[in-house]
mmCIF file of C-alpha atoms in Angstrom:
data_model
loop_
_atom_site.group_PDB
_atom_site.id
_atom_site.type_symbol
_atom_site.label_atom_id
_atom_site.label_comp_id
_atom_site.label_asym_id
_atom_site.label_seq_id
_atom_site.Cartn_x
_atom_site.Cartn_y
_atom_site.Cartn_z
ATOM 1 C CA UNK A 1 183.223 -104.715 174.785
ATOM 2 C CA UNK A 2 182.684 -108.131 176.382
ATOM 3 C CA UNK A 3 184.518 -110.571 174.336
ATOM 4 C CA UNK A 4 183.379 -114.215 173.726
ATOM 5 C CA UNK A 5 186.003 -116.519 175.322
ATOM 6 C CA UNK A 6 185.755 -120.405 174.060
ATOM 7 C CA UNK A 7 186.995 -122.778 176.482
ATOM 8 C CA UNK A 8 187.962 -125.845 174.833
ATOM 9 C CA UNK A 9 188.111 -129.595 176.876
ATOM 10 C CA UNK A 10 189.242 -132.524 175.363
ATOM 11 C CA UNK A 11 188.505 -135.635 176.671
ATOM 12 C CA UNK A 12 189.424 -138.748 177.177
ATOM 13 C CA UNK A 13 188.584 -141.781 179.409
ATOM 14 C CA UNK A 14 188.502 -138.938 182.664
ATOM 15 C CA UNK A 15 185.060 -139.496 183.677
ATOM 16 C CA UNK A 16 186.630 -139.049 187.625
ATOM 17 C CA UNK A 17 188.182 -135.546 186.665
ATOM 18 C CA UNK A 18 186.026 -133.909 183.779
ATOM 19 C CA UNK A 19 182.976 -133.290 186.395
ATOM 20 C CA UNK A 20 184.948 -130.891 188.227
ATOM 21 C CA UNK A 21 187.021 -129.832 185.319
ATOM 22 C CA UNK A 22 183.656 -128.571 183.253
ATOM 23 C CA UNK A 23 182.407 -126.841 186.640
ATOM 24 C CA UNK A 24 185.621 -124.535 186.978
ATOM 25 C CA UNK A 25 185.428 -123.853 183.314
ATOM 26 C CA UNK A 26 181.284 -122.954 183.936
ATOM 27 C CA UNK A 27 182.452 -120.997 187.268
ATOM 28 C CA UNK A 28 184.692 -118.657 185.574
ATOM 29 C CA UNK A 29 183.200 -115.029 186.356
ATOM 30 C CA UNK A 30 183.714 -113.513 183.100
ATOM 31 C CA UNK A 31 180.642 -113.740 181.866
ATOM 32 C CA UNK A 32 180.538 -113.872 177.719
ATOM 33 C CA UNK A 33 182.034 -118.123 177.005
ATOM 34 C CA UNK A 34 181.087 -120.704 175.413
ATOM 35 C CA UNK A 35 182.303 -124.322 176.633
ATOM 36 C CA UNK A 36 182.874 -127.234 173.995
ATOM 37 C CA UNK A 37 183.930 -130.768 175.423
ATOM 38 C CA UNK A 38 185.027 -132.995 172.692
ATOM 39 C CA UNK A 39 185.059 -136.676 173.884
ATOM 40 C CA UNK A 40 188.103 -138.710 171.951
ATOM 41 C CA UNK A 41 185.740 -141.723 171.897
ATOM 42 C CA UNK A 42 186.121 -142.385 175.489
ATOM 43 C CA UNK A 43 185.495 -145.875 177.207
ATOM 44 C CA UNK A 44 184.379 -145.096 180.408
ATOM 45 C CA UNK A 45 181.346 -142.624 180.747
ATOM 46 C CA UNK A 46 183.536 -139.642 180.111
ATOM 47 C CA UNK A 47 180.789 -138.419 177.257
ATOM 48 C CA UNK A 48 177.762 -139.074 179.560
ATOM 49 C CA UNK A 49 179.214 -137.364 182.722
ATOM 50 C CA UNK A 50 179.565 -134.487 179.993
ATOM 51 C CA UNK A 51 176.525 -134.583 178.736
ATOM 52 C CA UNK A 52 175.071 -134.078 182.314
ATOM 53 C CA UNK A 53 176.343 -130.241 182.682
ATOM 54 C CA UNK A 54 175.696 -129.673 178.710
ATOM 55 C CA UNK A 55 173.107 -126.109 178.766
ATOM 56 C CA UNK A 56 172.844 -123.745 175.958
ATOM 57 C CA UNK A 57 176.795 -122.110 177.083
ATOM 58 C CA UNK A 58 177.641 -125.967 176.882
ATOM 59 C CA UNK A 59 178.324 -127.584 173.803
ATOM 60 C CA UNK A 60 179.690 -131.953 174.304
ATOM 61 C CA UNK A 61 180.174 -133.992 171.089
ATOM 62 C CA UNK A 62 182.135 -137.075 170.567
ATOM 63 C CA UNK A 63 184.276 -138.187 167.725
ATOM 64 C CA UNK A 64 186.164 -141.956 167.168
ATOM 65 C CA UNK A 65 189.501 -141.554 169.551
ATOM 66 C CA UNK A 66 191.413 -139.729 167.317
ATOM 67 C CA UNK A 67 194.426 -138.561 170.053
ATOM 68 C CA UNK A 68 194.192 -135.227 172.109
ATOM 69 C CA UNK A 69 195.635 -132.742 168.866
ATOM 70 C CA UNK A 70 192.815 -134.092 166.847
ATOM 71 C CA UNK A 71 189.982 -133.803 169.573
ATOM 72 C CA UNK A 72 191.450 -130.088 170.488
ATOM 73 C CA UNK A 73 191.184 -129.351 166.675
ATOM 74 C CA UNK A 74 187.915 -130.619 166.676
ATOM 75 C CA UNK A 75 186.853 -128.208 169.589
ATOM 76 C CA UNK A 76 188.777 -125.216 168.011
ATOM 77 C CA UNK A 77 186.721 -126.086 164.396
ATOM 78 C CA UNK A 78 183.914 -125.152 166.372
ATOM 79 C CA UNK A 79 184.919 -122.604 168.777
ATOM 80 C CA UNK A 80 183.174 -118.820 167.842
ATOM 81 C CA UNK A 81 185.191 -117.278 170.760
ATOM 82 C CA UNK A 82 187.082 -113.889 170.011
ATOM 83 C CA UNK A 83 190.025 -115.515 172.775
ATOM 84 C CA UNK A 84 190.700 -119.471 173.175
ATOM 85 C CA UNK A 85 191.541 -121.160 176.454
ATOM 86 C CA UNK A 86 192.823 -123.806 176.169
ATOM 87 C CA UNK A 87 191.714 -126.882 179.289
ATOM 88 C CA UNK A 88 192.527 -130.591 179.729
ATOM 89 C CA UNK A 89 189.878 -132.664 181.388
ATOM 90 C CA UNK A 90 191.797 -133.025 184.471
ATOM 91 C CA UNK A 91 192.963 -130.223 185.137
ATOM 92 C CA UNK A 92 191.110 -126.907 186.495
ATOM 93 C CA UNK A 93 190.804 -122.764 186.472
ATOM 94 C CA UNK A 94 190.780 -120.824 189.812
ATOM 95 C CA UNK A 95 186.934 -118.934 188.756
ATOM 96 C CA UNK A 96 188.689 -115.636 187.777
ATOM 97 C CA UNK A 97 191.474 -116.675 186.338
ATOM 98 C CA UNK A 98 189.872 -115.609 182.935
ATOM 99 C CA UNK A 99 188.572 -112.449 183.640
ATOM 100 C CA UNK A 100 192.092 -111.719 185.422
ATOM 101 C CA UNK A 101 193.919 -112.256 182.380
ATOM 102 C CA UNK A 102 191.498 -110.254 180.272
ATOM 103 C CA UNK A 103 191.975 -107.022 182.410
ATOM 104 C CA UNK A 104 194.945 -107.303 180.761
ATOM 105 C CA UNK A 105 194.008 -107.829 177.620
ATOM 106 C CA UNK A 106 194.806 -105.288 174.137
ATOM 107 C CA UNK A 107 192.004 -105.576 171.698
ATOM 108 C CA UNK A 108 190.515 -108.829 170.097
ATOM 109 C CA UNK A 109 192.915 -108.802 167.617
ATOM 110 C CA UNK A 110 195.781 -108.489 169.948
ATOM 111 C CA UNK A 111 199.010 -110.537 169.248
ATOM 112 C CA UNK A 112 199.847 -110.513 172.670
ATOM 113 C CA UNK A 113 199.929 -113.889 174.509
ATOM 114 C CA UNK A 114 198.676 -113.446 177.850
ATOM 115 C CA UNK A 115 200.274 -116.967 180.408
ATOM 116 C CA UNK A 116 198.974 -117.119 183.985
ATOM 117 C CA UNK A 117 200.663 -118.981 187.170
ATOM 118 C CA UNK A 118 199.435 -122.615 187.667
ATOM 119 C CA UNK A 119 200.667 -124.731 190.585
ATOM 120 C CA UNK A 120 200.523 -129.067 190.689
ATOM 121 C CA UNK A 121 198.160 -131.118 192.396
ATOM 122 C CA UNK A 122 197.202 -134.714 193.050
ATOM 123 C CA UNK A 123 193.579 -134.898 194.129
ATOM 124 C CA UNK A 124 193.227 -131.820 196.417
ATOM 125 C CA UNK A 125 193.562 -128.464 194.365
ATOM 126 C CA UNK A 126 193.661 -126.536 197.388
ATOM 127 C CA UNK A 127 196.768 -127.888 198.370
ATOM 128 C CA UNK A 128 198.192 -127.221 194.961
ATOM 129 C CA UNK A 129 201.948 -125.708 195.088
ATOM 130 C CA UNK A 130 202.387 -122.588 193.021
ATOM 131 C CA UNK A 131 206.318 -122.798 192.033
ATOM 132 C CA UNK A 132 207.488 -119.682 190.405
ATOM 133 C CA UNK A 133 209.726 -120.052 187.320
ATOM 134 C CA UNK A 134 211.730 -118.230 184.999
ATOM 135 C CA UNK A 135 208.698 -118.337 182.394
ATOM 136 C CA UNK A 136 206.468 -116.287 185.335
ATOM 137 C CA UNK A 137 207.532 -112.820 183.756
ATOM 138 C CA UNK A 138 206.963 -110.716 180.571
ATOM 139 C CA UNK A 139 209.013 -111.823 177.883
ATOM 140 C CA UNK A 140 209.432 -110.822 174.078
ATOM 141 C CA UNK A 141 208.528 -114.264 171.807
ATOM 142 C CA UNK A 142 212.241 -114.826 171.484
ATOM 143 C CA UNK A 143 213.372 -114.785 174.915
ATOM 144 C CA UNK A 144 209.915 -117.180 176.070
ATOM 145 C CA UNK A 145 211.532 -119.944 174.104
ATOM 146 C CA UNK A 146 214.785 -118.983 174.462
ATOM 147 C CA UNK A 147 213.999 -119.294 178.595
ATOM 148 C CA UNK A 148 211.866 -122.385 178.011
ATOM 149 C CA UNK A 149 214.712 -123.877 176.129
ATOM 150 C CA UNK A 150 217.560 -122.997 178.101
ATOM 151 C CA UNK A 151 216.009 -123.806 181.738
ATOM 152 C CA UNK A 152 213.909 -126.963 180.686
ATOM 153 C CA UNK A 153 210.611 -124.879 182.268
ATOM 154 C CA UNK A 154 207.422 -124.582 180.655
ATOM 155 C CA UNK A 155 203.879 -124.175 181.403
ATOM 156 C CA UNK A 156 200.218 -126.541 180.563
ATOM 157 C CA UNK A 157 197.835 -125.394 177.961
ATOM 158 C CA UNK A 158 195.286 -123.984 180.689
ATOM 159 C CA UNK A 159 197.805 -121.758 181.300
ATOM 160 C CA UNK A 160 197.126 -119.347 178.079
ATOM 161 C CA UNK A 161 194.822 -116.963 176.561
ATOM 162 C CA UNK A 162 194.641 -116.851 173.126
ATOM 163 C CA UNK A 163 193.287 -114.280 171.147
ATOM 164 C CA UNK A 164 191.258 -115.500 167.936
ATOM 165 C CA UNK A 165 193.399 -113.826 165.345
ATOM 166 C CA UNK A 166 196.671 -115.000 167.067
ATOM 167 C CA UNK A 167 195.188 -118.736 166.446
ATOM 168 C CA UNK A 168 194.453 -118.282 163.532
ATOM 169 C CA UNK A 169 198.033 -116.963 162.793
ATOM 170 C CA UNK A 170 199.623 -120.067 164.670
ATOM 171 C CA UNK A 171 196.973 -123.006 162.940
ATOM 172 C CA UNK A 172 196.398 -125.781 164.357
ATOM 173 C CA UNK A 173 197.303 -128.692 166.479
ATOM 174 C CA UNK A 174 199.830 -131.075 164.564
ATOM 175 C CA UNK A 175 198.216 -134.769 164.649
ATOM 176 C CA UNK A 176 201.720 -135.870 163.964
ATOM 177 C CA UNK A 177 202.628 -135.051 167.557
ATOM 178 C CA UNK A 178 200.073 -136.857 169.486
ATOM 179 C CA UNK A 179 202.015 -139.559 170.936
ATOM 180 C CA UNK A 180 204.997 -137.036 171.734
ATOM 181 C CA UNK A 181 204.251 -135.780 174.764
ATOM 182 C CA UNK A 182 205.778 -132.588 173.736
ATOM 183 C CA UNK A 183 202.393 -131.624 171.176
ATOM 184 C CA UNK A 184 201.666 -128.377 173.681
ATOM 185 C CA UNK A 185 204.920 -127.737 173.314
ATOM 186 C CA UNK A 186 205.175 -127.620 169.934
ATOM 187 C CA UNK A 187 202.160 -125.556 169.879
ATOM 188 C CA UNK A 188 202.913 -123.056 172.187
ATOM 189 C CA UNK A 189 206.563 -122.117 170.571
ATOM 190 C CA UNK A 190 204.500 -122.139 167.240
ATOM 191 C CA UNK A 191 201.927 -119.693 169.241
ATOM 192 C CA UNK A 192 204.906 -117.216 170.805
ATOM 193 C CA UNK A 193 206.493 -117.070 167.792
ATOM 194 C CA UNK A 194 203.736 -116.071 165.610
ATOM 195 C CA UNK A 195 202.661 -113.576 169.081
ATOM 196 C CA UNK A 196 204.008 -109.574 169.595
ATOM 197 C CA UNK A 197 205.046 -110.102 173.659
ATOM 198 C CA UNK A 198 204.024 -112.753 176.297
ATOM 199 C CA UNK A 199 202.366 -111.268 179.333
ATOM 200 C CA UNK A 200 202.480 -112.895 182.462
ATOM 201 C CA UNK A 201 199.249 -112.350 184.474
ATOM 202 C CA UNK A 202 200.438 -113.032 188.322
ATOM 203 C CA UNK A 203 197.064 -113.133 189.879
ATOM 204 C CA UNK A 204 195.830 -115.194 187.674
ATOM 205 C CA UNK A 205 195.219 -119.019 188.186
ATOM 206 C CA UNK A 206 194.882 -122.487 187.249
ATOM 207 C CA UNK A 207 195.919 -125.947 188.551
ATOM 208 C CA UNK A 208 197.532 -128.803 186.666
ATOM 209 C CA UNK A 209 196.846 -132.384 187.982
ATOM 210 C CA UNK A 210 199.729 -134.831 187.992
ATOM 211 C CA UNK A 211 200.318 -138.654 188.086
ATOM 212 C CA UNK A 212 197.073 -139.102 186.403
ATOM 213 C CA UNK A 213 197.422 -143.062 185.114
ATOM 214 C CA UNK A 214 196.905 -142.966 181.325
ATOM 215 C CA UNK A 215 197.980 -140.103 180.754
ATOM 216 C CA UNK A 216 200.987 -138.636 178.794
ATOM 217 C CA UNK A 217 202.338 -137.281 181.841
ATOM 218 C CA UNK A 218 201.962 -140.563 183.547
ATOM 219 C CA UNK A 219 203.748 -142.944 181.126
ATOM 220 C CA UNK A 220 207.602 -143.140 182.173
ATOM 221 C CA UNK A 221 208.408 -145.586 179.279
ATOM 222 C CA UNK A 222 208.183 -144.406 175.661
ATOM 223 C CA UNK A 223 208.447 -146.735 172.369
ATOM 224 C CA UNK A 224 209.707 -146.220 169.045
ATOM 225 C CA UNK A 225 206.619 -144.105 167.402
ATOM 226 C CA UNK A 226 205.994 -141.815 170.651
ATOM 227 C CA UNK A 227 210.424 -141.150 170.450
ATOM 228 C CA UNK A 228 209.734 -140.888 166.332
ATOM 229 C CA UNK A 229 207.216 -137.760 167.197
ATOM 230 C CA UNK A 230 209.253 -136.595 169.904
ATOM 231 C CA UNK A 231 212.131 -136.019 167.717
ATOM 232 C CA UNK A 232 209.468 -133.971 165.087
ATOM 233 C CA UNK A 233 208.272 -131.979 168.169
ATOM 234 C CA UNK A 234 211.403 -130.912 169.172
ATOM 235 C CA UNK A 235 213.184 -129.895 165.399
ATOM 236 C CA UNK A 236 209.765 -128.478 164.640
ATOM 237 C CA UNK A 237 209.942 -125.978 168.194
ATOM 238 C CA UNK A 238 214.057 -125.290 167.568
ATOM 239 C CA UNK A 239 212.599 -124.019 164.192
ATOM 240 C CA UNK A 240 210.156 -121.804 165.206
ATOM 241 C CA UNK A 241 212.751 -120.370 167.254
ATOM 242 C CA UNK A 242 215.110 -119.820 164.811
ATOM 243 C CA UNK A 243 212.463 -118.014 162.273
ATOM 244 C CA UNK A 244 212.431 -115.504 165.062
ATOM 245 C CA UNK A 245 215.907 -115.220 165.231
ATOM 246 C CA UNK A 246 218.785 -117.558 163.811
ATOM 247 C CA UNK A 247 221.824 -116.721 165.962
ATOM 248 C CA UNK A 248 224.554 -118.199 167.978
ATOM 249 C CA UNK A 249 222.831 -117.904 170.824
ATOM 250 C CA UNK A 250 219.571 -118.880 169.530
ATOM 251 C CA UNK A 251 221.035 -122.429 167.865
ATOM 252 C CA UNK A 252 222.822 -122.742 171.961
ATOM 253 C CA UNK A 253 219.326 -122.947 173.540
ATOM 254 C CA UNK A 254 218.386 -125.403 170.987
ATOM 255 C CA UNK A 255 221.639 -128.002 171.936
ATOM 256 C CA UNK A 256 220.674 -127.504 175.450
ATOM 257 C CA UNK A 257 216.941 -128.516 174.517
ATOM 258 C CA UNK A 258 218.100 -131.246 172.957
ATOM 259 C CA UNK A 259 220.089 -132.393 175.557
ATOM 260 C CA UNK A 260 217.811 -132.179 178.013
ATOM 261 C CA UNK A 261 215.292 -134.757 176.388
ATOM 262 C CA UNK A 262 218.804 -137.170 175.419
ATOM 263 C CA UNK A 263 217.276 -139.184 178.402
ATOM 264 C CA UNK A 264 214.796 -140.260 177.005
ATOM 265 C CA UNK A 265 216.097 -141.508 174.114
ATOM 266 C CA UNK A 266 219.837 -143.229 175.219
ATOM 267 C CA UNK A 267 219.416 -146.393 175.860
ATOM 268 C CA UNK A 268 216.447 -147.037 173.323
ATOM 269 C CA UNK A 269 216.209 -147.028 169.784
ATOM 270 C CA UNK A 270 219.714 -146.321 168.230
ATOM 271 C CA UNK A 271 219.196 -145.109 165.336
ATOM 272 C CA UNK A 272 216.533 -142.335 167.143
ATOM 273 C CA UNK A 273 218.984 -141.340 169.649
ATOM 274 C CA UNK A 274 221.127 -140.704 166.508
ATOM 275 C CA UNK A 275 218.973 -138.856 164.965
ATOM 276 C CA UNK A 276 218.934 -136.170 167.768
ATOM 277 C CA UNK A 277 222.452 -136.008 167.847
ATOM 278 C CA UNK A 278 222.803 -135.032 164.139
ATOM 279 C CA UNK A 279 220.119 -132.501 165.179
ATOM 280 C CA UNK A 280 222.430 -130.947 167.801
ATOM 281 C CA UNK A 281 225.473 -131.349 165.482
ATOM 282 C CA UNK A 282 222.943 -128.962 162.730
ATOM 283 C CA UNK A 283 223.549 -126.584 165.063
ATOM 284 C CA UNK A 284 227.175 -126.652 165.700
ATOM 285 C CA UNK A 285 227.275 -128.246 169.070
ATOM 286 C CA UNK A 286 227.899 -131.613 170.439
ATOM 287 C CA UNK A 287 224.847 -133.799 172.988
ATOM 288 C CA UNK A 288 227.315 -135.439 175.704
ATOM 289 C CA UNK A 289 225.980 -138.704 177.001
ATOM 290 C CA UNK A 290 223.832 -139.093 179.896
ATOM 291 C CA UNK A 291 225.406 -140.674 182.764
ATOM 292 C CA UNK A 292 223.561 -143.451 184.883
ATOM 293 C CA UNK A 293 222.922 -142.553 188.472
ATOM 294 C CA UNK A 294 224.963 -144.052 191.065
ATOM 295 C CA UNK A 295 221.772 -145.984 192.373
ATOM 296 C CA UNK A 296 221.051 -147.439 189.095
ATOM 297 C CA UNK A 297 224.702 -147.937 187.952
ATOM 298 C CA UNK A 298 224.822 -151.646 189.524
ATOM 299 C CA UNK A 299 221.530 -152.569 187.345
ATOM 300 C CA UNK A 300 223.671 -150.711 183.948
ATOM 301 C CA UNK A 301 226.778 -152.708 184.564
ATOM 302 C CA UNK A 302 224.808 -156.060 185.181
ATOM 303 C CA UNK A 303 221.907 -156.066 182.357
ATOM 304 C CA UNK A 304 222.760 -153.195 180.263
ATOM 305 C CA UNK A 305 221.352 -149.325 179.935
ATOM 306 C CA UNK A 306 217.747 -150.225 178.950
ATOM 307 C CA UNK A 307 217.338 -152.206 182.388
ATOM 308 C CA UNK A 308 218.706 -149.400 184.511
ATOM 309 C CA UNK A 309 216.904 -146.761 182.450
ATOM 310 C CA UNK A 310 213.396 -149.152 182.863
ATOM 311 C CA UNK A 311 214.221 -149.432 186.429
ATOM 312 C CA UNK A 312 214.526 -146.029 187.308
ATOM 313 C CA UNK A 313 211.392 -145.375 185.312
ATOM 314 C CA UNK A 314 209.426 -148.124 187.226
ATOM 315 C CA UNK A 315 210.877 -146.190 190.459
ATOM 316 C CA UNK A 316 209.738 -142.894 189.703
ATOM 317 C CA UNK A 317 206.560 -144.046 188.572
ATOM 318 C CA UNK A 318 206.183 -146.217 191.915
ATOM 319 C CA UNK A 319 206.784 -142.824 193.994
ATOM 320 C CA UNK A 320 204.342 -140.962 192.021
ATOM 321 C CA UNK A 321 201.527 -143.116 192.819
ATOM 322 C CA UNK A 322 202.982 -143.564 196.532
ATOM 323 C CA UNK A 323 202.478 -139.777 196.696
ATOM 324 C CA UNK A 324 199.000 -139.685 194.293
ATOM 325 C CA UNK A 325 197.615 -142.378 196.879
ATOM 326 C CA UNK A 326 198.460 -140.564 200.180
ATOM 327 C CA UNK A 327 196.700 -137.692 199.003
ATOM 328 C CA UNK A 328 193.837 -139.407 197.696
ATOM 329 C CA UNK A 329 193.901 -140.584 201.229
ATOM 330 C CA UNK A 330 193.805 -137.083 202.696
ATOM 331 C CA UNK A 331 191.497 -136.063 199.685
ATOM 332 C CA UNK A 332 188.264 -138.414 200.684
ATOM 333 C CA UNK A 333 189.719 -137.941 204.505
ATOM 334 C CA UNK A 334 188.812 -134.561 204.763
ATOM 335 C CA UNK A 335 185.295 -134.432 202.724
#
C-alpha cells in the first residue's frame, strides 16, 4: 500500500527560503503526498512566492499571523495524509528522505516514531554538517526524553515521521507555547510519549538552516512573556515524561533540564527564574546558579548580570551573522 504522506510548511515572512523549501518537499521520491503551506499572514511575498509552485499536490492558504503552533495546526486541520511530516519554511529534505524512512515503516496505524539525521546549514545545504548525537539511535519513548533531557540534544520538526493515528493520539500544537522557543519541544516529548519505540532512520535526511534573522532560533534576548511560555514548555515536557515513568531517575533528567535552560532566565525576571527553581525543588533537587564567564565577568561586576548576560548575547549573535555572511559570500560565489 502506498500511503498518503502530508507535508506540512508554515510560513512566515521567508519569501528568500520557502522557494527552495516547497521544491525539496515537491522533490521527495515517494510518490503518494500532498503539500499544504499555510502563510502566518506574512509581510513580504512569502504567500505569493507560494502560490507560484501551488498544482493540484499543492495546497497554499493564508490566515491573520497567528504564531507558527497556530499556522502548523492550521495545516494539520487540513492534512488527509495517513503519516505527517512535519517542515519549516527554511529549512529542507534530502529528496528521499521520506521514502527512506517509510521503508521502515509498520502499518498506518503504527505507534512507532520514525526520526532521521539532519545536519546545520547557513545558505549552502551542501555544505551542511551532519553531527551525530546521542538521540541518532533507537530508543524506547522513555529513554528519547530521558537522553534529550539529560544531554541537552534534540532534533527539528523535519526531522520526524508521524503516523496519522499517532497524531491524533498526541493532539495538537499548544498556542500557549508560541513565543517559547521550546513549542517543538513540547510537542515532540508529547509525541514520544504517546509513541511505542523511536526509530532512527540513518540514511535518511534533512537540513536545518541556522541564524535565520527573525526567527526563534535567531533571537538571543528573550522578555517576560516568551520566559512565561518557556517555563509552561518545559513543566509541560518534564510531565509527559513522568506519565511514562515517575522515578528517581526520571525526576533527575528533569533537574538537569531545568538547569540547562537556568541561563536563560538568571539575570531576568526574578520572580520567573524563581519559578523554575521551585520546579526543580518539585522534584527533589536543587538548580545551582550559573556562573558568568571569565570574559564577561568584568561587564557583571561593573553594570550588573543583565549587562553581561545582554553582552554575551549581542556577541554570539554578532558571530552568527559573521559566519551566516561568509557563507552567503561563498553561497552566491560559487553559483
Amino acid at each position: 500500500m502506498t500511503y498518503l504522506v502530508s507535508i506540512l510548511i508554515p510560513a512566515y515572512n521567508a519569501e528568500k527560503w520557502i522557494g527552495q523549501t516547497m521544491l525539496s518537499a515537491i522533490n521527495q521520491t515517494w510518490p503518494n503526498k500532498e503539500i499544504i503551506v499555510v502563510d502566518d499572514g506574512s509581510s513580504d511575498s512569502t504567500f505569493e512566492v507560494a502560490k507560484g509552485l501551488e498544482s493540484p499536490s499543492v495546497k497554499v492558504v493564508r490566515q491573520i499571523n497567528a504564531g507558527a503552533c497556530a499556522a502548523r495546526n492550521m495545516a494539520l486541520s487540513l492534512a488527509q495524509g495517513d503519516y505527517i511530516q512535519w517542515l519549516d519554511a527554511d529549512d529542507l529534505l534530502h529528496p528521499e528522505k521520506i521514502s527512506r524512512q517509510l521503508a521502515q515503516r509498520g502499518d498506518a496505524g503504527s505507534l512507532t516514531l520514525l526520526t532521521s539525521a539532519w545536519g546545520k546549514f547557513f545558505f549552502r545545504p551542501e555544505k551542511a554538517k551532519f553531527i551525530p548525537d546521542s538521540l541518532w539511535q533507537d530508543l524506547a519513548p522513555v529513554d528519547w526524553i530521558m537522553t534529550k533531557f539529560s544531554n541537552n540534544v534534540w532534533m527539528n520538526p523535519a526531522v520526524w515521521l508521524v503516523s496519522r493515528r499517532l497524531t491524533e493520539l498526541a493532539g495538537f500544537w499548544d498556542e500557549r507555547l508560541a513565543s517559547s522557543g521550546d513549542d517543538d519541544g513540547e510537542y515532540i516529548c508529547r509525541v514520544v510519549a504517546q509513541s511505542s519505540d523511536v526509530k532512527f532512520v540513518r540514511d535518511a535526511r534533512c537540513c536545518y538552516r541556522i541564524g535565520t534573522v527573525g526567527s526563534l532560533n535567531w533571537n538571543m534576548e528573550r522578555d517576560a512573556k516568551s520566559l512565561a511560555a518557556l517555563v509552561l514548555s518545559l513543566s509541560l515536557s518534564i510531565d509527559h515524561l513522568r506519565a511514562l515513568e515517575d522515578s528517581e531517575r526520571t525526576r533527575a533528567a528533569g533537574i538537569k533540564y531545568l538547569q540547562f535552560f537556568l541561563p536563560s532566565f538568571y539575570g531576568t525576571d526574578e520572580a520567573l527564574t524563581k519559578k523554575i527553581e521551585e520546579l526543580a525543588n518539585e522534584l527533589g533537587g536543587k538548580l545551582v546558579s550559573p556562573k558568568t564567564s571569565w570574559k564577561y565577568l568584568p561587564v557583571e561586576m561593573a553594570f550588573g548580570k543583565s549587562a553581561a548576560k545582554r553582552v554575551m548575547n549581542n556577541w554570539r549573535a554578532a558571530k552568527l551573522l559573521a559566519y551566516g555572511t561568509w557563507d552567503k559570500f561563498l553561497f552566491y560565489l560559487t553559483r
